[in-house]
Structures are given as C-alpha cells and as structure tokens.
mmCIF file of C-alpha atoms in Angstrom:
data_model
loop_
_atom_site.group_PDB
_atom_site.id
_atom_site.type_symbol
_atom_site.label_atom_id
_atom_site.label_comp_id
_atom_site.label_asym_id
_atom_site.label_seq_id
_atom_site.Cartn_x
_atom_site.Cartn_y
_atom_site.Cartn_z
ATOM 1 C CA ILE A 14 8.837 -6.970 8.683
ATOM 2 C CA ILE A 15 7.210 -8.688 5.604
ATOM 3 C CA ALA A 16 5.351 -11.043 8.433
ATOM 4 C CA GLY A 17 3.176 -8.010 9.565
ATOM 5 C CA TYR A 18 1.941 -7.735 6.024
ATOM 6 C CA ALA A 19 0.812 -11.398 5.155
ATOM 7 C CA ASN A 20 -2.625 -11.105 5.729
ATOM 8 C CA MET A 21 -2.869 -7.825 3.797
ATOM 9 C CA ALA A 22 -6.022 -9.209 1.757
ATOM 10 C CA MET A 23 -7.748 -8.724 4.774
ATOM 11 C CA ASP A 24 -6.740 -5.402 5.366
ATOM 12 C CA ILE A 25 -7.649 -4.589 1.750
ATOM 13 C CA ASP A 26 -11.076 -6.059 1.771
ATOM 14 C CA HIS A 27 -11.490 -4.406 5.010
ATOM 15 C CA ALA A 28 -10.637 -0.976 3.710
ATOM 16 C CA ARG A 29 -12.922 -1.831 0.830
ATOM 17 C CA SER A 30 -15.865 -2.389 2.579
ATOM 18 C CA ALA A 31 -15.315 0.474 5.426
ATOM 19 C CA ILE A 32 -15.150 2.778 2.338
ATOM 20 C CA LEU A 33 -18.615 1.537 0.823
ATOM 21 C CA GLN A 34 -20.471 0.918 4.028
ATOM 22 C CA LYS A 35 -19.530 4.217 6.151
ATOM 23 C CA PRO A 36 -18.693 6.953 3.358
ATOM 24 C CA ASP A 37 -18.546 9.716 6.252
ATOM 25 C CA ASN A 38 -15.537 7.619 7.292
ATOM 26 C CA ALA A 39 -14.037 6.864 3.680
ATOM 27 C CA LYS A 40 -11.084 9.646 3.826
ATOM 28 C CA HIS A 41 -9.793 8.275 7.097
ATOM 29 C CA VAL A 42 -9.912 4.680 5.771
ATOM 30 C CA CYS A 43 -8.423 6.003 2.614
ATOM 31 C CA LYS A 44 -5.432 7.491 3.998
ATOM 32 C CA TRP A 45 -4.960 4.606 6.686
ATOM 33 C CA ILE A 46 -5.007 1.912 3.801
ATOM 34 C CA GLY A 47 -2.737 4.317 1.740
ATOM 35 C CA ARG A 48 0.054 4.144 4.284
ATOM 36 C CA ARG A 49 -0.536 0.501 4.815
ATOM 37 C CA ILE A 50 0.145 -0.263 1.242
ATOM 38 C CA VAL A 51 3.217 2.149 1.024
ATOM 39 C CA ARG A 52 4.711 0.119 4.011
ATOM 40 C CA ALA A 53 3.906 -3.248 2.579
ATOM 41 C CA GLY A 54 5.632 -2.150 -0.510
ATOM 42 C CA LEU A 55 9.025 -1.717 1.584
ATOM 43 C CA ALA A 56 8.329 -5.043 2.990
ATOM 44 C CA ILE A 57 8.561 -6.622 0.127
ATOM 45 C CA CYS A 58 11.754 -5.239 -0.997
ATOM 46 C CA ILE A 59 13.357 -5.244 2.249
ATOM 47 C CA ASP A 60 15.191 -8.650 1.737
ATOM 48 C CA ARG A 61 16.890 -7.367 -1.447
ATOM 49 C CA ASP A 62 17.429 -3.698 -0.556
ATOM 50 C CA GLN A 63 18.257 -4.075 2.991
ATOM 51 C CA ARG A 64 17.160 -0.786 3.907
ATOM 52 C CA TYR A 65 14.261 0.310 6.331
ATOM 53 C CA SER A 66 12.649 3.608 7.188
ATOM 54 C CA PRO A 67 9.282 4.215 8.939
ATOM 55 C CA ASP A 68 8.860 7.532 6.729
ATOM 56 C CA LEU A 69 6.675 6.960 3.902
ATOM 57 C CA TRP A 70 8.584 8.537 1.258
ATOM 58 C CA PRO A 71 12.066 6.450 1.410
ATOM 59 C CA CYS A 72 9.392 3.471 1.549
ATOM 60 C CA TYR A 73 8.476 4.640 -2.018
ATOM 61 C CA CYS A 74 11.769 5.014 -2.865
ATOM 62 C CA VAL A 75 13.005 1.695 -2.257
ATOM 63 C CA PHE A 76 9.657 0.211 -3.873
ATOM 64 C CA ARG A 77 10.296 2.590 -6.981
ATOM 65 C CA ASP A 78 13.781 1.092 -7.500
ATOM 66 C CA TRP A 79 12.400 -2.314 -7.684
ATOM 67 C CA TYR A 80 8.957 -2.355 -9.153
ATOM 68 C CA PRO A 81 9.285 0.787 -11.581
ATOM 69 C CA ASP A 82 6.219 -0.672 -13.509
ATOM 70 C CA ARG A 83 4.309 0.058 -10.563
ATOM 71 C CA ALA A 84 5.768 3.104 -9.032
ATOM 72 C CA GLN A 85 2.936 5.368 -10.475
ATOM 73 C CA ASP A 86 0.103 3.482 -8.492
ATOM 74 C CA MET A 87 2.741 3.376 -5.710
ATOM 75 C CA LEU A 88 3.373 7.415 -5.659
ATOM 76 C CA THR A 89 -0.956 7.511 -5.818
ATOM 77 C CA ALA A 90 -0.837 5.536 -2.703
ATOM 78 C CA LEU A 91 1.550 7.862 -1.028
ATOM 79 C CA GLU A 92 -0.476 10.628 -2.279
ATOM 80 C CA MET A 93 -3.498 9.301 -0.716
ATOM 81 C CA ALA A 94 -1.761 8.340 2.479
ATOM 82 C CA VAL A 95 -0.244 11.813 2.896
ATOM 83 C CA GLY A 96 -3.055 14.066 1.259
ATOM 84 C CA ASP A 97 -5.555 16.213 2.991
ATOM 85 C CA ASN A 98 -8.291 15.298 0.716
ATOM 86 C CA PRO A 99 -7.806 11.759 -0.623
ATOM 87 C CA ASP A 100 -10.147 10.908 -3.446
ATOM 88 C CA VAL A 101 -12.640 7.937 -2.397
ATOM 89 C CA GLN A 102 -12.869 6.828 -5.754
ATOM 90 C CA ILE A 103 -9.290 6.715 -6.620
ATOM 91 C CA GLY A 104 -8.558 4.670 -3.335
ATOM 92 C CA LEU A 105 -11.219 1.989 -4.250
ATOM 93 C CA GLN A 106 -9.355 1.768 -7.798
ATOM 94 C CA LEU A 107 -6.076 1.280 -6.061
ATOM 95 C CA LEU A 108 -7.281 -1.118 -3.634
ATOM 96 C CA ASP A 109 -8.335 -3.087 -6.704
ATOM 97 C CA GLY A 110 -5.417 -2.679 -8.331
ATOM 98 C CA LEU A 111 -2.050 -2.031 -6.320
ATOM 99 C CA GLY A 112 -3.711 -3.417 -3.450
ATOM 100 C CA ARG A 113 -4.572 -6.567 -4.705
ATOM 101 C CA TRP A 114 -1.388 -7.037 -6.089
ATOM 102 C CA ILE A 115 0.742 -6.082 -3.115
ATOM 103 C CA SER A 116 -1.081 -8.130 -1.126
ATOM 104 C CA GLN A 117 -0.118 -11.295 -2.832
ATOM 105 C CA GLU A 118 3.378 -10.356 -3.407
ATOM 106 C CA ALA A 119 3.255 -9.859 0.805
ATOM 107 C CA HIS A 120 1.748 -13.353 1.001
ATOM 108 C CA GLN A 121 4.186 -15.149 -1.387
ATOM 109 C CA LYS A 122 7.308 -13.541 0.448
ATOM 110 C CA CYS A 123 5.489 -15.008 3.882
ATOM 111 C CA ARG A 124 5.514 -18.581 2.850
#
C-alpha cells in the first residue's frame, strides 16, 4: 500500500500548481489532495498497525494514534476531503506543512 504513495511529493506539487493556476477548479483539487493525504497517513502507519480501511475516518484514526502531534493537521485534511466547500488558503497551508511532511515519510518508507 505504501508504494502507491512513493511519489506523493509530485502529487503535492501538482495540487499546489493546479490550485494556483486554475482557481475555478481549486476546491475540487483541495478535496482530491485531502483524500490523498489522509490515505497516505494510513499508508505510513500500516506496517505497524496492521489495519486497513478504504474509508477516510478510520484512516485518520489510525494516523492519529501513531502521530498525535500531527493529528490536528490530519483532521484538517480530512475536513478538506469531505467538506462541501474546502478553504483554498487552508489547503495551500496544508500542502506546505503536512503534505510535504507526509510525502517525505512515504518516500522514506518506500526505500
């Protein structure tokens, strides 16, 4: 499962440029990358936790258990993924913070 997130940095970069270049599509991109970040959170924990779910809430719960210091940011990603009207500015901040961190973690786990 983690191998699917090895190039998460490219997804983060793509989402960031798409949000900035195509404001009309920004909310859709925020939802997409929010889902991607939440699922990547589960992927970096799965070898230790041995639980899997395709649903976002259980993915968040597993991540929260292993990374409580990052749980609030992941909750923001979850809210962005499922919300009807994600805040684009918060989405950009999330990409620069949790998004970059999670892409580094996923890359390291894939080595």
